Short mmCIF file of C-alpha atoms in Angstrom, two decimals:
data_model
loop_
_atom_site.label_atom_id
_atom_site.label_comp_id
_atom_site.label_asym_id
_atom_site.label_seq_id
_atom_site.Cartn_x
_atom_site.Cartn_y
_atom_site.Cartn_z
CA MET A 964 -21.31 -28.37 -21.57
CA PRO A 965 -18.34 -30.34 -21.69
CA ARG A 966 -15.36 -29.91 -19.15
CA ARG A 967 -12.21 -28.17 -19.94
CA GLU A 968 -9.11 -30.50 -20.24
CA GLU A 969 -6.61 -30.36 -17.58
CA LYS A 970 -3.46 -30.02 -19.81
CA ARG A 971 -3.53 -28.24 -23.94
CA ASN A 972 -3.04 -30.38 -26.96
CA LEU A 973 -0.08 -28.42 -27.82
CA GLU A 974 1.69 -29.99 -31.24
CA THR A 975 3.67 -27.28 -32.18
CA ILE A 976 7.57 -27.10 -31.78
CA PRO A 977 8.73 -24.76 -28.59
CA VAL A 978 10.60 -21.59 -29.51
CA GLY A 979 13.31 -22.90 -27.69
CA SER A 980 14.14 -24.93 -24.12
CA LEU A 981 11.57 -23.19 -21.19
CA GLY A 982 13.58 -21.62 -18.43
CA MET A 983 11.50 -19.59 -15.62
CA ILE A 984 13.78 -16.87 -13.26
CA PRO A 985 11.40 -16.02 -10.54
CA LEU A 986 12.77 -13.37 -8.23
CA LYS A 987 12.77 -13.85 -4.85
CA GLY A 988 9.52 -11.87 -3.76
CA ILE A 989 6.93 -14.73 -6.13
CA LYS A 990 9.10 -17.66 -5.61
CA PRO A 991 6.24 -19.29 -3.98
CA LEU A 992 4.15 -18.64 -7.00
CA ALA A 993 6.42 -19.61 -9.47
CA GLU A 994 6.95 -22.99 -7.50
CA LYS A 995 3.27 -23.64 -8.09
CA VAL A 996 3.68 -22.49 -11.36
CA ASP A 997 6.71 -24.89 -12.20
CA TYR A 998 4.57 -27.98 -10.40
CA TYR A 999 2.01 -27.95 -13.45
CA LEU A 1000 4.59 -27.12 -16.43
CA VAL A 1001 6.56 -30.52 -14.96
CA LYS A 1002 3.20 -32.63 -14.38
CA TRP A 1003 1.49 -31.63 -17.83
CA ARG A 1004 4.61 -32.36 -19.75
CA ALA A 1005 5.43 -35.52 -18.29
CA GLU A 1006 2.15 -36.61 -19.33
CA ARG A 1007 1.69 -34.91 -22.68
CA GLU A 1008 2.13 -37.41 -25.72
CA ASN A 1009 3.48 -35.95 -28.67
CA GLU A 1010 5.26 -38.18 -31.18
CA HIS A 1011 8.31 -35.35 -31.29
CA LYS A 1012 9.09 -35.55 -28.17
CA GLY A 1013 12.36 -37.33 -28.89
CA SER A 1014 13.53 -35.02 -31.54
CA LEU A 1015 16.16 -32.30 -31.46
CA ALA A 1016 13.69 -29.52 -31.38
CA PHE A 1017 12.34 -30.98 -28.24
CA THR A 1018 15.37 -30.87 -26.22
CA GLY A 1019 15.11 -30.21 -22.61
CA TYR A 1020 11.28 -30.71 -22.91
CA GLU A 1021 11.10 -32.61 -20.13
CA ARG A 1022 12.77 -31.41 -16.67
CA PRO A 1023 12.38 -32.05 -12.96
CA SER A 1024 11.88 -28.16 -12.63
CA TYR A 1025 11.83 -25.25 -14.96
CA ILE A 1026 13.00 -23.05 -12.68
CA LEU A 1027 16.60 -21.76 -13.31
CA ASP A 1028 19.03 -20.79 -11.05
CA ALA A 1029 19.53 -17.24 -10.25
CA GLU A 1030 20.32 -14.68 -7.70
CA VAL A 1031 20.54 -10.74 -6.84
CA PRO A 1032 23.58 -10.66 -4.22
CA ARG A 1033 23.93 -7.36 -2.42
CA PHE A 1034 26.75 -5.26 -0.99
CA GLY A 1035 26.51 -3.82 2.17
CA THR A 1036 26.02 -0.30 0.63
CA GLY A 1037 22.81 -1.81 -0.88
CA GLU A 1038 24.07 -2.15 -4.28
CA ALA A 1039 23.40 -5.36 -6.17
CA LYS A 1040 24.08 -7.60 -9.13
CA GLY A 1041 22.09 -10.19 -11.24
CA VAL A 1042 23.64 -13.92 -10.99
CA ILE A 1043 22.44 -16.58 -13.31
CA LYS A 1044 23.97 -19.67 -12.65
CA THR A 1045 23.23 -21.85 -15.51
CA SER A 1046 23.40 -21.52 -19.34
CA VAL A 1047 20.60 -19.66 -21.00
CA ARG A 1048 21.66 -19.71 -24.54
CA GLY A 1049 18.74 -20.17 -26.68
CA ASP A 1050 16.18 -20.47 -23.73
CA ASP A 1051 12.55 -19.33 -24.09
CA LEU A 1052 13.03 -17.25 -20.72
CA TYR A 1053 10.17 -16.10 -18.56
CA LEU A 1054 11.01 -13.68 -15.62
CA LEU A 1055 8.34 -13.47 -13.28
CA VAL A 1056 8.16 -10.14 -10.45
CA ASP A 1057 5.97 -8.89 -7.86
CA VAL A 1058 6.98 -5.68 -7.29
CA CYS A 1059 4.55 -5.29 -4.32
CA ASN A 1060 6.45 -7.64 -2.38
CA TYR A 1061 7.30 -5.64 0.40
CA SER A 1062 8.22 -8.47 2.89
CA GLN A 1063 11.71 -9.05 1.44
CA THR A 1064 14.27 -7.31 2.94
CA TYR A 1065 18.25 -6.75 2.24
CA SER A 1066 21.15 -5.07 4.34
CA LEU A 1067 21.66 -1.37 3.77
CA PHE A 1068 24.32 -0.20 6.02
CA GLY A 1069 23.60 -2.88 8.41
CA GLN A 1070 20.28 -1.54 8.81
CA GLU A 1071 17.57 -4.02 7.74
CA ASN A 1072 15.65 -2.42 4.57
CA HIS A 1073 12.41 -3.40 3.04
CA MET A 1074 12.22 -3.52 -0.51
CA SER A 1075 9.79 -1.12 -2.57
CA PRO A 1076 8.67 -1.81 -5.97
CA ASP A 1077 11.67 0.27 -7.51
CA ASP A 1078 14.10 -2.45 -5.81
CA HIS A 1079 12.02 -4.92 -7.07
CA TYR A 1080 12.00 -3.34 -10.48
CA GLN A 1081 16.24 -2.90 -10.86
CA ASP A 1082 16.39 -6.47 -9.43
CA LEU A 1083 14.41 -7.79 -12.47
CA LYS A 1084 16.63 -5.27 -14.80
CA ARG A 1085 19.69 -6.76 -13.15
CA LEU A 1086 18.68 -10.26 -14.24
CA ILE A 1087 17.58 -9.36 -17.85
CA ALA A 1088 21.22 -7.61 -18.03
CA ALA A 1089 22.72 -10.92 -17.00
CA VAL A 1090 21.21 -12.87 -19.71
CA GLY A 1091 23.25 -10.66 -21.69
CA GLY A 1092 21.07 -11.04 -24.95
CA LYS A 1093 21.76 -14.90 -25.03
CA ALA A 1094 18.37 -16.21 -24.79
CA ARG A 1095 15.89 -16.84 -27.84
CA ARG A 1096 13.23 -14.84 -26.18
CA ILE A 1097 12.65 -12.85 -22.91
CA THR A 1098 9.03 -12.18 -21.79
CA VAL A 1099 8.64 -10.76 -18.24
CA ILE A 1100 5.40 -11.51 -16.33
CA MET A 1101 4.82 -8.84 -13.90
CA PRO A 1102 1.26 -9.09 -12.18
CA PHE A 1103 1.18 -5.77 -10.62
CA LEU A 1104 2.34 -3.68 -13.66
CA TYR A 1105 5.17 -1.24 -12.02
CA GLU A 1106 4.33 2.50 -11.69
CA SER A 1107 0.96 1.39 -13.28
CA ARG A 1108 -1.01 4.09 -11.83
CA GLN A 1109 1.02 6.76 -12.72
CA HIS A 1110 0.20 6.16 -16.25
CA LYS A 1111 -0.93 9.55 -17.48
CA ARG A 1112 0.31 12.90 -17.29
CA SER A 1113 -1.15 15.83 -15.28
CA SER A 1114 0.97 19.13 -15.33
CA ARG A 1115 4.41 18.52 -14.75
CA GLU A 1116 4.80 15.01 -14.15
CA SER A 1117 6.99 11.77 -14.50
CA LEU A 1118 5.05 9.34 -16.99
CA ASP A 1119 6.99 6.47 -14.74
CA CYS A 1120 4.79 2.78 -16.25
CA ALA A 1121 5.65 4.50 -20.04
CA ILE A 1122 9.43 4.66 -19.62
CA ALA A 1123 9.95 1.71 -17.48
CA LEU A 1124 8.04 -0.02 -20.18
CA GLN A 1125 10.01 1.52 -22.92
CA GLU A 1126 13.43 0.83 -20.91
CA LEU A 1127 12.60 -3.15 -20.60
CA VAL A 1128 11.91 -3.21 -24.46
CA SER A 1129 15.01 -1.23 -24.80
CA MET A 1130 16.72 -4.30 -22.60
CA GLY A 1131 15.60 -6.88 -24.99
CA VAL A 1132 12.21 -8.25 -23.24
CA ASP A 1133 10.12 -9.39 -26.50
CA ASN A 1134 6.79 -9.10 -24.43
CA ILE A 1135 5.26 -8.01 -20.88
CA ILE A 1136 2.46 -10.11 -19.58
CA THR A 1137 0.56 -8.25 -16.96
CA PHE A 1138 -2.71 -8.44 -14.78
CA ASP A 1139 -5.71 -6.27 -14.96
CA ALA A 1140 -3.71 -3.12 -16.03
CA HIS A 1141 -4.85 0.07 -14.21
CA ASP A 1142 -5.09 1.52 -17.36
CA ALA A 1143 -4.12 -1.01 -20.63
CA ARG A 1144 -3.37 2.17 -22.71
CA VAL A 1145 -0.14 2.72 -21.28
CA GLN A 1146 0.71 -0.26 -23.82
CA ASN A 1147 0.81 2.57 -26.47
CA ALA A 1148 4.22 3.46 -24.75
CA ILE A 1149 5.71 0.16 -27.13
CA PRO A 1150 3.55 -0.18 -29.96
CA LEU A 1151 5.79 -2.82 -31.49
CA ASN A 1152 6.02 -4.99 -29.08
CA GLY A 1153 4.15 -8.02 -26.96
CA PHE A 1154 2.18 -6.53 -24.47
CA GLU A 1155 -0.88 -8.20 -22.58
CA THR A 1156 -3.35 -7.53 -20.07
CA VAL A 1157 -5.11 -10.21 -18.65
CA ARG A 1158 -8.28 -10.47 -16.75
CA THR A 1159 -9.11 -12.14 -13.57
CA THR A 1160 -12.67 -12.99 -14.18
CA TYR A 1161 -12.89 -16.48 -14.36
CA GLN A 1162 -10.93 -16.93 -11.18
CA PHE A 1163 -13.11 -14.64 -8.88
CA ILE A 1164 -16.33 -16.31 -10.20
CA LYS A 1165 -14.72 -19.48 -9.64
CA ALA A 1166 -13.67 -18.75 -6.06
CA LEU A 1167 -16.77 -17.20 -5.05
CA LEU A 1168 -18.70 -20.26 -6.41
CA ARG A 1169 -16.72 -22.81 -4.69
CA ASN A 1170 -17.26 -20.85 -1.24
CA VAL A 1171 -20.76 -19.26 -1.20
CA ASP A 1172 -23.49 -21.99 -1.70
CA ASP A 1173 -26.83 -20.07 -2.27
CA LEU A 1174 -26.20 -17.54 -4.73
CA LYS A 1175 -28.72 -16.64 -7.43
CA ILE A 1176 -27.01 -15.29 -10.76
CA ASP A 1177 -29.55 -13.07 -12.29
CA SER A 1178 -30.34 -9.41 -12.61
CA GLU A 1179 -33.14 -9.67 -10.03
CA HIS A 1180 -31.07 -10.90 -7.17
CA MET A 1181 -27.37 -9.77 -8.12
CA MET A 1182 -25.61 -6.63 -9.31
CA VAL A 1183 -22.01 -5.67 -10.33
CA ILE A 1184 -21.14 -2.20 -9.25
CA SER A 1185 -17.59 -0.27 -10.09
CA PRO A 1186 -16.56 2.03 -6.77
CA ASP A 1187 -15.46 4.45 -9.63
CA GLU A 1188 -15.50 5.56 -13.17
CA GLY A 1189 -12.50 4.64 -14.11
CA GLY A 1190 -13.05 1.06 -12.99
CA MET A 1191 -16.51 0.92 -15.24
CA SER A 1192 -14.82 -1.33 -18.11
CA ARG A 1193 -13.95 -3.68 -16.01
CA ALA A 1194 -17.67 -4.03 -14.27
CA ILE A 1195 -19.21 -3.94 -17.38
CA TYR A 1196 -17.58 -7.21 -18.78
CA LEU A 1197 -18.01 -8.62 -15.46
CA ALA A 1198 -21.72 -8.02 -15.57
CA SER A 1199 -21.88 -8.72 -19.45
CA VAL A 1200 -20.91 -12.55 -18.91
CA LEU A 1201 -23.04 -12.96 -15.49
CA GLY A 1202 -26.00 -10.98 -17.08
CA LEU A 1203 -26.26 -8.91 -14.34
CA ASP A 1204 -27.04 -5.05 -14.20
CA VAL A 1205 -24.31 -3.01 -13.11
CA GLY A 1206 -24.18 0.38 -11.43
CA MET A 1207 -21.34 2.90 -10.69
CA PHE A 1208 -19.76 5.34 -7.78
CA TYR A 1209 -17.86 8.40 -8.78
CA LYS A 1210 -15.97 10.67 -6.30
CA ARG A 1211 -16.58 13.82 -5.56
CA ARG A 1212 -13.08 15.26 -4.55
CA ASP A 1213 -11.81 18.44 -2.90
CA TYR A 1214 -9.52 19.96 -5.83
CA THR A 1215 -8.33 22.88 -3.71
CA GLN A 1216 -6.33 20.08 -1.51
CA VAL A 1217 -3.76 17.53 -2.22
CA ILE A 1218 -2.93 14.83 0.65
CA ASP A 1219 -0.84 11.89 0.58
CA GLY A 1220 -0.18 13.01 -3.47
CA ARG A 1221 -3.97 13.20 -4.35
CA ASN A 1222 -7.41 15.32 -4.08
CA PRO A 1223 -9.19 14.03 -1.05
CA ILE A 1224 -12.38 12.12 -1.21
CA ILE A 1225 -15.50 14.63 -0.08
CA SER A 1226 -18.35 11.91 -1.11
CA HIS A 1227 -19.30 8.62 -3.00
CA GLU A 1228 -22.11 9.62 -5.45
CA PHE A 1229 -24.44 6.67 -6.91
CA LEU A 1230 -25.61 6.16 -10.51
CA GLY A 1231 -27.71 3.22 -10.87
CA SER A 1232 -30.90 1.19 -10.34
CA SER A 1233 -32.02 -0.37 -7.04
CA VAL A 1234 -29.95 -2.39 -5.26
CA GLU A 1235 -32.12 -3.14 -2.55
CA GLY A 1236 -32.24 -7.23 -1.44
CA LYS A 1237 -29.49 -8.03 -4.12
CA SER A 1238 -26.21 -9.36 -3.33
CA VAL A 1239 -23.69 -7.02 -4.91
CA ILE A 1240 -20.07 -7.67 -6.36
CA ILE A 1241 -17.84 -4.70 -6.31
CA VAL A 1242 -15.31 -5.23 -8.32
CA ASP A 1243 -11.89 -3.18 -8.93
CA ASP A 1244 -8.78 -3.68 -9.82
CA MET A 1245 -6.64 -3.30 -6.55
CA ILE A 1246 -7.38 -2.88 -2.95
CA SER A 1247 -4.64 -0.33 -1.50
CA SER A 1248 -5.63 1.67 1.49
CA GLY A 1249 -9.23 0.23 1.33
CA GLU A 1250 -10.96 3.02 2.42
CA SER A 1251 -13.08 3.46 -1.14
CA MET A 1252 -13.86 0.04 -1.05
CA ILE A 1253 -15.31 0.15 2.18
CA ASP A 1254 -17.03 3.52 1.92
CA VAL A 1255 -18.75 1.89 -1.16
CA ALA A 1256 -19.82 -1.01 0.80
CA ARG A 1257 -21.16 1.22 3.82
CA ALA A 1258 -23.30 3.38 0.82
CA LEU A 1259 -24.47 -0.03 -0.75
CA LYS A 1260 -25.63 -1.14 2.94
CA GLU A 1261 -27.31 2.29 2.79
CA ARG A 1262 -29.57 1.44 0.24
CA LYS A 1263 -30.27 -2.29 1.93
CA ALA A 1264 -28.18 -4.33 -0.60
CA ALA A 1265 -28.38 -7.56 0.44
CA ARG A 1266 -24.58 -9.23 0.96
CA ILE A 1267 -21.48 -7.57 -0.64
CA TYR A 1268 -18.39 -9.36 -2.30
CA ALA A 1269 -15.65 -7.19 -3.01
CA PHE A 1270 -13.56 -8.41 -5.96
CA SER A 1271 -9.92 -6.97 -6.29
CA THR A 1272 -7.02 -8.25 -8.46
CA PHE A 1273 -4.21 -7.03 -6.15
CA GLY A 1274 -4.90 -7.06 -2.24
CA LEU A 1275 -2.49 -4.42 -0.98
CA PHE A 1276 -3.87 -3.35 2.32
CA THR A 1277 -1.51 -0.93 2.70
CA ASN A 1278 -3.25 0.59 6.10
CA GLY A 1279 -3.49 -3.01 7.35
CA LEU A 1280 -6.59 -5.59 8.00
CA ASP A 1281 -8.14 -3.36 11.14
CA GLU A 1282 -10.64 -1.73 8.89
CA PHE A 1283 -11.69 -4.73 6.96
CA ASP A 1284 -11.86 -6.61 10.08
CA GLN A 1285 -14.69 -3.83 11.59
CA ALA A 1286 -16.33 -3.67 8.65
CA TYR A 1287 -16.93 -7.41 8.31
CA LYS A 1288 -17.89 -7.37 12.11
CA ASP A 1289 -20.44 -4.79 11.00
CA GLY A 1290 -21.80 -6.93 8.41
CA VAL A 1291 -20.98 -4.10 5.80
CA ILE A 1292 -18.50 -6.76 3.73
CA ASP A 1293 -19.06 -10.60 3.37
CA ARG A 1294 -16.46 -11.86 1.48
CA VAL A 1295 -13.34 -10.35 -0.24
CA LEU A 1296 -11.48 -11.81 -2.81
CA THR A 1297 -8.30 -11.09 -3.93
CA THR A 1298 -5.57 -13.09 -5.87
CA ASN A 1299 -2.24 -14.40 -5.13
CA LEU A 1300 -0.11 -12.33 -7.57
CA VAL A 1301 1.10 -10.31 -5.06
CA TYR A 1302 2.33 -10.67 -1.78
CA GLN A 1303 -0.36 -12.42 0.70
CA SER A 1304 0.89 -11.57 4.82
CA PRO A 1305 -0.41 -14.84 6.89
CA GLU A 1306 -2.33 -12.11 8.70
CA LEU A 1307 -4.55 -12.01 5.70
CA LEU A 1308 -4.57 -15.43 4.85
CA SER A 1309 -5.84 -16.18 8.38
CA ARG A 1310 -9.38 -13.93 8.07
CA GLU A 1311 -12.56 -15.58 8.25
CA TRP A 1312 -13.49 -12.81 5.23
CA TYR A 1313 -10.80 -13.60 2.79
CA ILE A 1314 -10.89 -15.98 0.20
CA SER A 1315 -7.88 -16.30 -2.18
CA CYS A 1316 -7.94 -16.77 -5.88
CA ASP A 1317 -5.13 -19.31 -6.96
CA MET A 1318 -3.42 -18.02 -10.46
CA SER A 1319 -1.06 -20.73 -10.90
CA LYS A 1320 -2.55 -22.61 -12.91
CA TYR A 1321 -3.49 -20.02 -15.40
CA ILE A 1322 -0.23 -18.43 -15.82
CA ALA A 1323 1.05 -22.48 -16.47
CA TYR A 1324 -1.32 -22.33 -19.01
CA LEU A 1325 0.03 -19.25 -20.88
CA ILE A 1326 3.75 -19.95 -20.41
CA ASP A 1327 3.20 -23.51 -21.64
CA THR A 1328 1.13 -22.09 -24.64
CA LEU A 1329 3.41 -19.45 -25.40
CA ASN A 1330 6.37 -21.46 -25.50
CA HIS A 1331 4.93 -23.39 -28.10
CA ASP A 1332 4.20 -20.44 -30.38
CA ALA A 1333 0.40 -21.30 -29.83
CA SER A 1334 -2.43 -18.87 -29.17
CA ILE A 1335 -3.41 -17.42 -26.25
CA SER A 1336 -6.83 -16.07 -27.58
CA ASP A 1337 -9.16 -18.91 -26.04
CA LEU A 1338 -7.00 -17.97 -22.43
CA LEU A 1339 -7.41 -14.31 -22.56
CA ASN A 1340 -11.53 -14.93 -23.23
CA PRO A 1341 -12.95 -16.69 -20.04
CA VAL A 1342 -16.70 -16.54 -21.44
CA GLU A 1343 -16.91 -20.36 -22.47
CA ARG A 1344 -15.27 -21.57 -18.87
CA ILE A 1345 -17.50 -18.68 -16.68
CA ASN A 1346 -20.68 -20.38 -18.55
CA SER A 1347 -19.67 -23.88 -17.89
CA ILE A 1348 -19.07 -23.13 -14.38
CA ILE A 1349 -21.87 -21.70 -13.48
CA GLU A 1350 -24.18 -23.99 -15.45
CA ARG A 1351 -22.37 -26.45 -13.02
CA TYR A 1352 -22.88 -24.60 -9.99
CA ASN A 1353 -26.64 -24.37 -10.62
CA SER A 1354 -27.15 -28.18 -11.01
CA GLY A 1355 -25.24 -28.84 -8.03
CA GLU A 1356 -22.18 -30.53 -9.99
CA LEU A 1357 -19.53 -28.24 -8.74
CA LYS A 1358 -20.62 -28.89 -4.88
CA ALA A 1359 -20.64 -32.62 -5.49
CA SER A 1360 -17.33 -32.43 -7.07
CA MET A 1361 -15.66 -30.26 -4.36
CA GLU A 1362 -17.12 -32.94 -1.77
CA ALA A 1363 -15.56 -35.79 -3.81
CA GLU A 1364 -12.09 -33.85 -3.97
CA LYS A 1365 -12.47 -33.56 0.28
CA LYS A 1366 -12.67 -37.26 0.53
CA ALA A 1367 -9.87 -37.79 -1.82
#
């Protein structure tokens, strides 16, 4: 199978001059994305590069100068320090970056998702409708867990999407949305929820040498019924069996806003002696993930790998440290789409999946108004990297990279 090209062959005229405005909580990721965009556009050959339509096509950086200064009361304003008239703008925001702080009446206050979302709106307001197109890249979709109504509740995610659209946002790109049906709130506007399956498989294959990827030696497990479509997709592209746990809850109580879990019940074939991939959209406290891993170990599973797009670890890392020490979990893989603490990155059991090149592909392609269908469907790339892994080519190329 031929190797995929590093940069895409894009011949169409750009929608407008490309500009990225990352909020400060996502700047490290945006800088990596910017590196790829600058590199590819400098190398790309295009006979129309000198034409007026390609003005500003090559730049030393596509990150525009913008900030959100705050007053002593905690109030703020969005400020863009360069012209964005006619630009194709991409605003990036990590609503889960709790490490960002601001002064509130002299007290240090950590930014909540609400704060990040308000800052995003401030910068959209600062654009003032002058951009040709605005795309919001929000990897963790704001309020995505409040996607459906039970009795008298607010539908926060739907309201947020409608609010962004009413402010002039044309497209919203998110990753592995908790429930993609929230896009029904904005049926006439662009909404893409992007899978991270390929990056997980690539990171696992690059870090574990002796995997046997077939239904006799490996299995995919969903920790709950809500994530079955995610698990079925991964199992289908890898040719594996799939299993599921469902959560028995005590509906007579509400603790921390939810009904407590009594036990995890398993549906599926035997996992004895198999390597198991547990796949979920997020690790919040991590209790469910570890409970499921322990239940699989009781059923004599061999090695357990946890895939989760968003590693939030709201209760800290101690439980995962203990689970790794006890041999319950072998590796945990999450992406850099949300803030990763230095403590997390230092853990032996943790593998980070870098999404910067993928986001750069999406931005570069969309700026040319070209189709991103092949980017949203990673089956060909997954088959290619598994073939390279089984043949030993992947390991050889990694060793060559280290020597270089």
